[in-house]
Amino acid sequence: MLGVHKAVFPVAGIDTRFLPATKASPKEMLPVIDKPLIQYAVEEAIAAGITELIFVTGRGKRVIEDHFDKSYEVEHVLRARGNQKLVELVQSIKPPEVECVYVRQAEPLGLGHAVLCAEKLIDGEPFAIILADDLLTGQPPVLAQMVHIFSHYDSSVLAVEEFASHEASSHGVIDGRHWDERVINVSSIVEKPTPEAAPSSFGVAGRYVLMPSIFEHLRALVPAGNGEIQLTPAIHSMLKDEQVLAYEFVGKRYDCGTKLGYLQATVDFALRHAEVQDAFDAWLHDRLRSSHPSVGESGLSGGQAGPGIFPPH
Ligand code: G1P
């Protein structure tokens, strides 16, 4: 049985949806409360047993390397102030047993191309891909759930969720047959179809555990008219030779590549953040009551005060 030790984080893309915030800083460094998106993604990978983090970066993304590197200056200042707790917090961003490796994608030629940039580093092993702007919550964390399915079936696994039909054109959409409640044997996959052309209502969330054979299929693809190589057609091509599974993960996806998803994540995470949850819950409740008098008396976070309006992780 093969283990999964490596994860690829494609972070070279230029973001236009969060301009001007992302003009000079990477979208992966946008914080949800006090942690950048890329750190949530890395924590999910580490919780799944990943020990080698491969970042496919580009120009203007060096701050991501700095984030996972040691900061002598910050640690020195915190120590001088006697704040050992914060020293430990900044040191814990990258545990010592985890290695970070960086490879550059010189041109923005698509997700498949970004993954191809990591081929040498993957060196023939199964590996994970994590798209950091999809922030996923779940217990166990979603990638750990997927690694479990991967090990059980010895097949590539795609995380999927059911989407509303008008959202088809922002997902890779699968077709296939349910094997059990959560596992689907994929028969085809298509990138961002129109709602009419979508083969099902199951779309890929930004998590993949793939066999290294994906690289043969990526290399064989003819680039699209704009020169891009996408991952989805390579997965479709894989289906000729081997089984690929889709897994309806247990948890919730926040599409932090959109302003709405980012706001939803911020609100839900604030309602669970030890430092701010009570004050934020009270403020939000008052705020909603002033604009929607029908909002009841119970708290919003689902704490002791009442059932809450937000679903659990
Ligand atoms: C990418 C993939 C798409 C997948 C999506 C998940 O698209 O190409 O198949 O469903 O991530 O977020 P992107 O959102 O990067 O355009």
mmCIF file of C-alpha atoms and ligand atoms in Angstrom:
data_model
loop_
_atom_site.group_PDB
_atom_site.id
_atom_site.type_symbol
_atom_site.label_atom_id
_atom_site.label_comp_id
_atom_site.label_asym_id
_atom_site.label_seq_id
_atom_site.Cartn_x
_atom_site.Cartn_y
_atom_site.Cartn_z
ATOM 1 C CA MET A 1 0.000 0.000 0.000
ATOM 2 C CA LEU A 2 1.400 3.382 -1.026
ATOM 3 C CA GLY A 3 1.564 6.291 1.401
ATOM 4 C CA VAL A 4 1.036 9.971 0.562
ATOM 5 C CA HIS A 5 3.907 12.128 1.823
ATOM 6 C CA LYS A 6 4.029 15.000 -0.653
ATOM 7 C CA ALA A 7 1.597 17.801 -1.416
ATOM 8 C CA VAL A 8 1.700 20.351 -4.219
ATOM 9 C CA PHE A 9 0.408 23.868 -3.590
ATOM 10 C CA PRO A 10 -0.024 25.739 -6.886
ATOM 11 C CA VAL A 11 0.381 29.373 -5.794
ATOM 12 C CA ALA A 12 1.752 31.082 -8.890
ATOM 13 C CA GLY A 13 -1.569 32.407 -10.194
ATOM 14 C CA ILE A 14 -2.266 36.120 -10.462
ATOM 15 C CA ASP A 15 -5.504 37.081 -8.756
ATOM 16 C CA THR A 16 -7.770 39.684 -10.272
ATOM 17 C CA ARG A 17 -10.839 39.163 -8.073
ATOM 18 C CA PHE A 18 -9.274 40.705 -4.982
ATOM 19 C CA LEU A 19 -7.552 43.665 -6.622
ATOM 20 C CA PRO A 20 -6.257 46.027 -5.375
ATOM 21 C CA ALA A 21 -5.487 43.901 -2.267
ATOM 22 C CA THR A 22 -3.581 41.378 -4.370
ATOM 23 C CA LYS A 23 -1.650 43.807 -6.553
ATOM 24 C CA ALA A 24 1.599 43.345 -4.636
ATOM 25 C CA SER A 25 0.792 40.522 -2.219
ATOM 26 C CA PRO A 26 -0.305 36.963 -3.009
ATOM 27 C CA LYS A 27 -3.988 36.040 -2.660
ATOM 28 C CA GLU A 28 -2.839 32.977 -0.688
ATOM 29 C CA MET A 29 -1.654 35.363 2.045
ATOM 30 C CA LEU A 30 -5.123 36.890 2.565
ATOM 31 C CA PRO A 31 -5.950 36.212 6.212
ATOM 32 C CA VAL A 32 -9.109 34.652 7.580
ATOM 33 C CA ILE A 33 -9.067 36.314 11.021
ATOM 34 C CA ASP A 34 -5.352 35.935 11.832
ATOM 35 C CA LYS A 35 -4.030 33.167 9.595
ATOM 36 C CA PRO A 36 -3.308 33.323 5.864
ATOM 37 C CA LEU A 37 -5.220 30.973 3.549
ATOM 38 C CA ILE A 38 -2.028 29.122 2.658
ATOM 39 C CA GLN A 39 -1.402 28.291 6.314
ATOM 40 C CA TYR A 40 -4.842 26.692 6.693
ATOM 41 C CA ALA A 41 -4.009 24.608 3.605
ATOM 42 C CA VAL A 42 -0.612 23.600 4.992
ATOM 43 C CA GLU A 43 -2.112 22.662 8.367
ATOM 44 C CA GLU A 44 -4.643 20.444 6.581
ATOM 45 C CA ALA A 45 -1.800 18.748 4.675
ATOM 46 C CA ILE A 46 0.268 18.161 7.817
ATOM 47 C CA ALA A 47 -2.780 16.730 9.606
ATOM 48 C CA ALA A 48 -3.033 14.217 6.733
ATOM 49 C CA GLY A 49 0.548 13.029 7.292
ATOM 50 C CA ILE A 50 2.198 15.089 4.523
ATOM 51 C CA THR A 51 5.870 15.807 5.269
ATOM 52 C CA GLU A 52 7.016 17.471 2.036
ATOM 53 C CA LEU A 53 5.277 20.665 0.949
ATOM 54 C CA ILE A 54 5.960 21.622 -2.661
ATOM 55 C CA PHE A 55 4.978 25.188 -3.524
ATOM 56 C CA VAL A 56 4.737 26.057 -7.203
ATOM 57 C CA THR A 57 5.358 29.782 -6.993
ATOM 58 C CA GLY A 58 5.879 32.680 -9.339
ATOM 59 C CA ARG A 59 7.023 36.273 -9.352
ATOM 60 C CA GLY A 60 5.658 38.323 -6.466
ATOM 61 C CA LYS A 61 5.060 35.262 -4.285
ATOM 62 C CA ARG A 62 8.261 35.314 -2.242
ATOM 63 C CA VAL A 63 6.388 36.362 0.876
ATOM 64 C CA ILE A 64 4.945 32.806 0.978
ATOM 65 C CA GLU A 65 8.511 31.464 1.326
ATOM 66 C CA ASP A 66 9.178 33.984 4.084
ATOM 67 C CA HIS A 67 6.021 32.937 5.917
ATOM 68 C CA PHE A 68 7.200 29.326 6.212
ATOM 69 C CA ASP A 69 10.813 30.310 6.943
ATOM 70 C CA LYS A 70 12.346 31.189 10.307
ATOM 71 C CA SER A 71 12.020 34.874 11.179
ATOM 72 C CA TYR A 72 14.977 35.787 13.391
ATOM 73 C CA GLU A 73 13.831 39.412 13.650
ATOM 74 C CA VAL A 74 10.273 38.628 14.813
ATOM 75 C CA GLU A 75 11.457 35.945 17.246
ATOM 76 C CA HIS A 76 14.165 38.272 18.604
ATOM 77 C CA VAL A 77 11.672 41.085 19.239
ATOM 78 C CA LEU A 78 9.137 38.753 20.866
ATOM 79 C CA ARG A 79 11.809 37.212 23.109
ATOM 80 C CA ALA A 80 13.043 40.657 24.134
ATOM 81 C CA ARG A 81 9.464 41.453 25.139
ATOM 82 C CA GLY A 82 9.215 38.205 27.091
ATOM 83 C CA ASN A 83 6.378 36.908 24.916
ATOM 84 C CA GLN A 84 7.286 33.208 24.773
ATOM 85 C CA LYS A 85 3.748 32.226 23.766
ATOM 86 C CA LEU A 86 3.988 34.197 20.528
ATOM 87 C CA VAL A 87 7.514 32.883 19.887
ATOM 88 C CA GLU A 88 6.063 29.365 20.006
ATOM 89 C CA LEU A 89 3.171 30.420 17.772
ATOM 90 C CA VAL A 90 5.445 31.719 15.010
ATOM 91 C CA GLN A 91 7.760 28.726 15.348
ATOM 92 C CA SER A 92 4.866 26.290 15.018
ATOM 93 C CA ILE A 93 3.973 27.549 11.507
ATOM 94 C CA LYS A 94 6.397 24.970 10.087
ATOM 95 C CA PRO A 95 7.070 21.947 12.288
ATOM 96 C CA PRO A 96 10.704 20.750 12.092
ATOM 97 C CA GLU A 97 9.816 17.369 10.560
ATOM 98 C CA VAL A 98 8.136 19.092 7.591
ATOM 99 C CA GLU A 99 10.172 20.213 4.600
ATOM 100 C CA CYS A 100 9.230 23.075 2.244
ATOM 101 C CA VAL A 101 10.401 23.015 -1.370
ATOM 102 C CA TYR A 102 9.826 25.762 -3.932
ATOM 103 C CA VAL A 103 9.704 25.530 -7.697
ATOM 104 C CA ARG A 104 8.865 28.393 -10.038
ATOM 105 C CA GLN A 105 6.190 28.402 -12.722
ATOM 106 C CA ALA A 106 7.565 31.040 -15.081
ATOM 107 C CA GLU A 107 4.322 31.643 -16.982
ATOM 108 C CA PRO A 108 0.681 31.330 -15.870
ATOM 109 C CA LEU A 109 -0.148 28.392 -18.136
ATOM 110 C CA GLY A 110 -2.876 26.718 -16.086
ATOM 111 C CA LEU A 111 -3.272 24.351 -13.140
ATOM 112 C CA GLY A 112 -2.076 21.298 -15.107
ATOM 113 C CA HIS A 113 1.079 23.145 -16.110
ATOM 114 C CA ALA A 114 1.695 24.178 -12.488
ATOM 115 C CA VAL A 115 1.418 20.534 -11.391
ATOM 116 C CA LEU A 116 3.813 19.496 -14.187
ATOM 117 C CA CYS A 117 6.385 21.929 -12.751
ATOM 118 C CA ALA A 118 6.489 19.689 -9.642
ATOM 119 C CA GLU A 119 6.974 16.410 -11.546
ATOM 120 C CA LYS A 120 10.684 15.935 -10.730
ATOM 121 C CA LEU A 121 10.076 16.624 -7.035
ATOM 122 C CA ILE A 122 7.196 14.142 -6.875
ATOM 123 C CA ASP A 123 9.568 11.469 -8.189
ATOM 124 C CA GLY A 124 7.014 8.779 -9.008
ATOM 125 C CA GLU A 125 5.048 8.832 -5.750
ATOM 126 C CA PRO A 126 1.311 9.369 -5.215
ATOM 127 C CA PHE A 127 0.767 12.943 -4.061
ATOM 128 C CA ALA A 128 -1.822 15.476 -3.001
ATOM 129 C CA ILE A 129 -2.746 18.782 -4.632
ATOM 130 C CA ILE A 130 -4.239 21.516 -2.465
ATOM 131 C CA LEU A 131 -5.762 24.697 -3.881
ATOM 132 C CA ALA A 132 -5.468 27.124 -0.982
ATOM 133 C CA ASP A 133 -8.317 29.399 -2.042
ATOM 134 C CA ASP A 134 -10.720 26.557 -1.295
ATOM 135 C CA LEU A 135 -10.758 26.650 2.501
ATOM 136 C CA LEU A 136 -12.175 23.343 3.742
ATOM 137 C CA THR A 137 -13.212 22.523 7.278
ATOM 138 C CA GLY A 138 -13.870 18.993 8.459
ATOM 139 C CA GLN A 139 -13.127 16.643 11.310
ATOM 140 C CA PRO A 140 -10.949 14.748 10.500
ATOM 141 C CA PRO A 141 -9.550 17.367 8.095
ATOM 142 C CA VAL A 142 -10.659 16.740 4.506
ATOM 143 C CA LEU A 143 -7.276 15.700 3.083
ATOM 144 C CA ALA A 144 -6.908 13.129 5.898
ATOM 145 C CA GLN A 145 -10.332 11.711 4.926
ATOM 146 C CA MET A 146 -9.147 11.485 1.309
ATOM 147 C CA VAL A 147 -5.837 9.813 2.172
ATOM 148 C CA HIS A 148 -7.850 7.200 4.061
ATOM 149 C CA ILE A 149 -10.002 6.521 0.957
ATOM 150 C CA PHE A 150 -6.893 6.506 -1.248
ATOM 151 C CA SER A 151 -5.172 3.918 0.955
ATOM 152 C CA HIS A 152 -8.275 1.768 1.118
ATOM 153 C CA TYR A 153 -8.950 1.620 -2.640
ATOM 154 C CA ASP A 154 -5.434 2.284 -3.977
ATOM 155 C CA SER A 155 -6.903 4.751 -6.500
ATOM 156 C CA SER A 156 -6.706 8.466 -7.175
ATOM 157 C CA VAL A 157 -9.315 10.441 -5.209
ATOM 158 C CA LEU A 158 -10.952 13.792 -6.004
ATOM 159 C CA ALA A 159 -12.824 15.751 -3.321
ATOM 160 C CA VAL A 160 -16.298 16.655 -4.579
ATOM 161 C CA GLU A 161 -19.349 18.467 -3.299
ATOM 162 C CA GLU A 162 -22.827 18.979 -4.673
ATOM 163 C CA PHE A 163 -23.291 22.433 -6.175
ATOM 164 C CA ALA A 164 -26.226 24.544 -7.330
ATOM 165 C CA SER A 165 -26.759 24.148 -11.089
ATOM 166 C CA HIS A 166 -25.796 27.755 -11.913
ATOM 167 C CA GLU A 167 -22.343 27.099 -10.375
ATOM 168 C CA ALA A 168 -21.363 24.347 -12.855
ATOM 169 C CA SER A 169 -19.151 26.705 -14.818
ATOM 170 C CA SER A 170 -16.798 27.276 -11.898
ATOM 171 C CA HIS A 171 -16.004 23.574 -11.257
ATOM 172 C CA GLY A 172 -14.529 20.475 -12.747
ATOM 173 C CA VAL A 173 -17.715 18.354 -12.931
ATOM 174 C CA ILE A 174 -17.713 14.545 -12.707
ATOM 175 C CA ASP A 175 -19.979 11.803 -13.961
ATOM 176 C CA GLY A 176 -20.023 8.359 -12.385
ATOM 177 C CA ARG A 177 -21.768 5.819 -10.182
ATOM 178 C CA HIS A 178 -22.052 5.889 -6.407
ATOM 179 C CA TRP A 179 -20.317 2.901 -4.811
ATOM 180 C CA ASP A 180 -21.504 3.860 -1.395
ATOM 181 C CA GLU A 181 -22.901 6.930 0.303
ATOM 182 C CA ARG A 182 -19.770 9.020 -0.313
ATOM 183 C CA VAL A 183 -17.593 7.244 -2.882
ATOM 184 C CA ILE A 184 -18.281 7.609 -6.609
ATOM 185 C CA ASN A 185 -16.527 5.656 -9.359
ATOM 186 C CA VAL A 186 -15.776 8.409 -11.874
ATOM 187 C CA SER A 187 -16.573 7.703 -15.533
ATOM 188 C CA SER A 188 -15.837 11.171 -16.920
ATOM 189 C CA ILE A 189 -14.884 14.665 -15.839
ATOM 190 C CA VAL A 190 -15.254 17.950 -17.660
ATOM 191 C CA GLU A 191 -13.820 21.365 -16.805
ATOM 192 C CA LYS A 192 -16.313 24.183 -16.158
ATOM 193 C CA PRO A 193 -19.235 23.082 -18.348
ATOM 194 C CA THR A 194 -22.312 25.217 -18.906
ATOM 195 C CA PRO A 195 -25.158 24.280 -16.526
ATOM 196 C CA GLU A 196 -26.934 22.574 -19.465
ATOM 197 C CA ALA A 197 -23.875 20.472 -20.353
ATOM 198 C CA ALA A 198 -22.958 19.485 -16.769
ATOM 199 C CA PRO A 199 -23.036 15.665 -16.440
ATOM 200 C CA SER A 200 -23.963 15.808 -12.739
ATOM 201 C CA SER A 201 -24.191 18.211 -9.829
ATOM 202 C CA PHE A 202 -20.914 17.006 -8.261
ATOM 203 C CA GLY A 203 -18.021 19.421 -8.648
ATOM 204 C CA VAL A 204 -14.395 19.120 -7.633
ATOM 205 C CA ALA A 205 -13.370 21.093 -4.555
ATOM 206 C CA GLY A 206 -9.695 22.030 -4.547
ATOM 207 C CA ARG A 207 -8.256 18.760 -3.182
ATOM 208 C CA TYR A 208 -6.835 15.839 -5.153
ATOM 209 C CA VAL A 209 -4.848 12.722 -4.243
ATOM 210 C CA LEU A 210 -3.359 11.457 -7.488
ATOM 211 C CA MET A 211 -1.294 8.583 -8.758
ATOM 212 C CA PRO A 212 1.929 9.747 -10.422
ATOM 213 C CA SER A 213 0.625 8.404 -13.758
ATOM 214 C CA ILE A 214 -1.179 11.789 -14.026
ATOM 215 C CA PHE A 215 2.098 13.230 -15.348
ATOM 216 C CA GLU A 216 2.042 11.052 -18.505
ATOM 217 C CA HIS A 217 -1.445 12.328 -19.225
ATOM 218 C CA LEU A 218 -0.520 15.956 -18.516
ATOM 219 C CA ARG A 219 2.467 15.719 -20.832
ATOM 220 C CA ALA A 220 0.344 14.193 -23.604
ATOM 221 C CA LEU A 221 -2.269 16.977 -23.523
ATOM 222 C CA VAL A 222 -2.442 19.442 -26.362
ATOM 223 C CA PRO A 223 -2.498 22.912 -24.752
ATOM 224 C CA ALA A 224 -5.721 24.872 -25.147
ATOM 225 C CA GLY A 225 -5.906 27.826 -27.569
ATOM 226 C CA ASN A 226 -4.628 30.175 -24.855
ATOM 227 C CA GLY A 227 -1.619 27.887 -24.241
ATOM 228 C CA GLU A 228 -2.966 26.625 -20.913
ATOM 229 C CA ILE A 229 -2.788 23.024 -19.710
ATOM 230 C CA GLN A 230 -5.610 22.162 -17.325
ATOM 231 C CA LEU A 231 -5.624 19.349 -14.777
ATOM 232 C CA THR A 232 -9.195 18.179 -15.438
ATOM 233 C CA PRO A 233 -8.609 16.880 -19.027
ATOM 234 C CA ALA A 234 -5.553 14.972 -17.800
ATOM 235 C CA ILE A 235 -7.697 13.287 -15.119
ATOM 236 C CA HIS A 236 -10.272 12.487 -17.811
ATOM 237 C CA SER A 237 -7.513 10.937 -19.913
ATOM 238 C CA MET A 238 -6.361 8.856 -16.897
ATOM 239 C CA LEU A 239 -9.779 7.184 -16.826
ATOM 240 C CA LYS A 240 -8.896 5.195 -19.972
ATOM 241 C CA ASP A 241 -6.226 3.340 -18.014
ATOM 242 C CA GLU A 242 -7.176 3.356 -14.362
ATOM 243 C CA GLN A 243 -9.884 3.886 -11.793
ATOM 244 C CA VAL A 244 -10.407 7.347 -10.313
ATOM 245 C CA LEU A 245 -12.730 7.914 -7.370
ATOM 246 C CA ALA A 246 -14.635 10.985 -6.253
ATOM 247 C CA TYR A 247 -15.245 11.407 -2.554
ATOM 248 C CA GLU A 248 -18.029 13.511 -1.065
ATOM 249 C CA PHE A 249 -16.076 14.848 1.865
ATOM 250 C CA VAL A 250 -17.526 15.426 5.324
ATOM 251 C CA GLY A 251 -17.127 19.110 6.002
ATOM 252 C CA LYS A 252 -17.682 22.497 4.467
ATOM 253 C CA ARG A 253 -16.047 24.383 1.613
ATOM 254 C CA TYR A 254 -15.545 28.118 1.553
ATOM 255 C CA ASP A 255 -14.645 29.438 -1.880
ATOM 256 C CA CYS A 256 -12.194 32.097 -0.736
ATOM 257 C CA GLY A 257 -11.401 32.845 -4.379
ATOM 258 C CA THR A 258 -14.618 34.904 -4.320
ATOM 259 C CA LYS A 259 -15.480 37.855 -2.108
ATOM 260 C CA LEU A 260 -18.682 36.175 -0.903
ATOM 261 C CA GLY A 261 -16.975 32.907 0.079
ATOM 262 C CA TYR A 262 -14.173 34.829 1.778
ATOM 263 C CA LEU A 263 -16.689 36.822 3.814
ATOM 264 C CA GLN A 264 -18.596 33.655 4.762
ATOM 265 C CA ALA A 265 -15.365 32.043 5.951
ATOM 266 C CA THR A 266 -14.435 35.139 7.932
ATOM 267 C CA VAL A 267 -17.794 35.236 9.715
ATOM 268 C CA ASP A 268 -17.921 31.486 10.459
ATOM 269 C CA PHE A 269 -14.316 31.381 11.658
ATOM 270 C CA ALA A 270 -14.819 34.486 13.821
ATOM 271 C CA LEU A 271 -17.785 32.783 15.478
ATOM 272 C CA ARG A 272 -15.423 29.948 16.490
ATOM 273 C CA HIS A 273 -12.319 31.948 17.333
ATOM 274 C CA ALA A 274 -11.650 31.823 21.087
ATOM 275 C CA GLU A 275 -10.394 35.410 21.236
ATOM 276 C CA VAL A 276 -13.285 37.141 19.457
ATOM 277 C CA GLN A 277 -16.222 34.728 19.272
ATOM 278 C CA ASP A 278 -18.296 36.081 22.167
ATOM 279 C CA ALA A 279 -17.870 39.756 21.351
ATOM 280 C CA PHE A 280 -18.332 39.153 17.615
ATOM 281 C CA ASP A 281 -21.403 36.973 18.144
ATOM 282 C CA ALA A 282 -23.003 39.665 20.312
ATOM 283 C CA TRP A 283 -22.140 42.418 17.822
ATOM 284 C CA LEU A 284 -23.363 40.402 14.843
ATOM 285 C CA HIS A 285 -26.567 39.522 16.613
ATOM 286 C CA ASP A 286 -27.307 43.173 17.399
ATOM 287 C CA ARG A 287 -26.358 44.149 13.874
ATOM 288 C CA LEU A 288 -28.733 41.583 12.358
ATOM 289 C CA ARG A 289 -31.526 42.435 14.766
ATOM 290 C CA SER A 290 -31.341 46.092 13.818
ATOM 291 C CA SER A 291 -31.756 45.270 10.126
ATOM 292 C CA HIS A 292 -33.902 42.089 10.544
ATOM 293 C CA PRO A 293 -36.103 42.459 13.648
ATOM 294 C CA SER A 294 -37.296 38.836 13.240
ATOM 295 C CA VAL A 295 -33.860 37.462 14.284
ATOM 296 C CA GLY A 296 -34.418 35.755 17.650
ATOM 297 C CA GLU A 297 -32.700 36.070 20.966
ATOM 298 C CA SER A 298 -30.303 33.110 20.714
ATOM 299 C CA GLY A 299 -26.631 33.472 19.794
ATOM 300 C CA LEU A 300 -25.506 32.884 16.225
ATOM 301 C CA SER A 301 -22.501 30.668 16.817
ATOM 302 C CA GLY A 302 -24.455 27.663 18.056
ATOM 303 C CA GLY A 303 -22.873 27.920 21.490
ATOM 304 C CA GLN A 304 -24.725 27.428 24.747
ATOM 305 C CA ALA A 305 -27.156 30.205 23.939
ATOM 306 C CA GLY A 306 -29.091 28.313 21.271
ATOM 307 C CA PRO A 307 -28.970 26.095 18.191
ATOM 308 C CA GLY A 308 -27.236 28.740 16.047
ATOM 309 C CA ILE A 309 -27.747 29.478 12.362
ATOM 310 C CA PHE A 310 -24.367 28.200 11.154
ATOM 311 C CA PRO A 311 -23.831 24.517 10.419
ATOM 312 C CA PRO A 312 -21.173 22.619 12.372
ATOM 313 C CA HIS A 313 -17.758 22.027 10.726
HETATM 314 C C1 G1P B 1 -9.891 24.779 -10.289
HETATM 315 C C2 G1P B 1 -10.101 23.527 -11.140
HETATM 316 C C3 G1P B 1 -11.566 23.097 -11.089
HETATM 317 C C4 G1P B 1 -11.979 22.896 -9.639
HETATM 318 C C5 G1P B 1 -11.759 24.199 -8.865
HETATM 319 C C6 G1P B 1 -12.067 24.021 -7.391
HETATM 320 O O1 G1P B 1 -10.515 25.876 -10.914
HETATM 321 O O2 G1P B 1 -9.676 23.788 -12.457
HETATM 322 O O3 G1P B 1 -11.725 21.897 -11.811
HETATM 323 O O4 G1P B 1 -13.345 22.512 -9.568
HETATM 324 O O5 G1P B 1 -10.392 24.621 -8.973
HETATM 325 O O6 G1P B 1 -11.976 25.253 -6.733
HETATM 326 P P1 G1P B 1 -10.224 27.406 -10.468
HETATM 327 O O7 G1P B 1 -11.169 27.689 -9.320
HETATM 328 O O8 G1P B 1 -8.796 27.474 -10.054
HETATM 329 O O9 G1P B 1 -10.538 28.229 -11.670
#
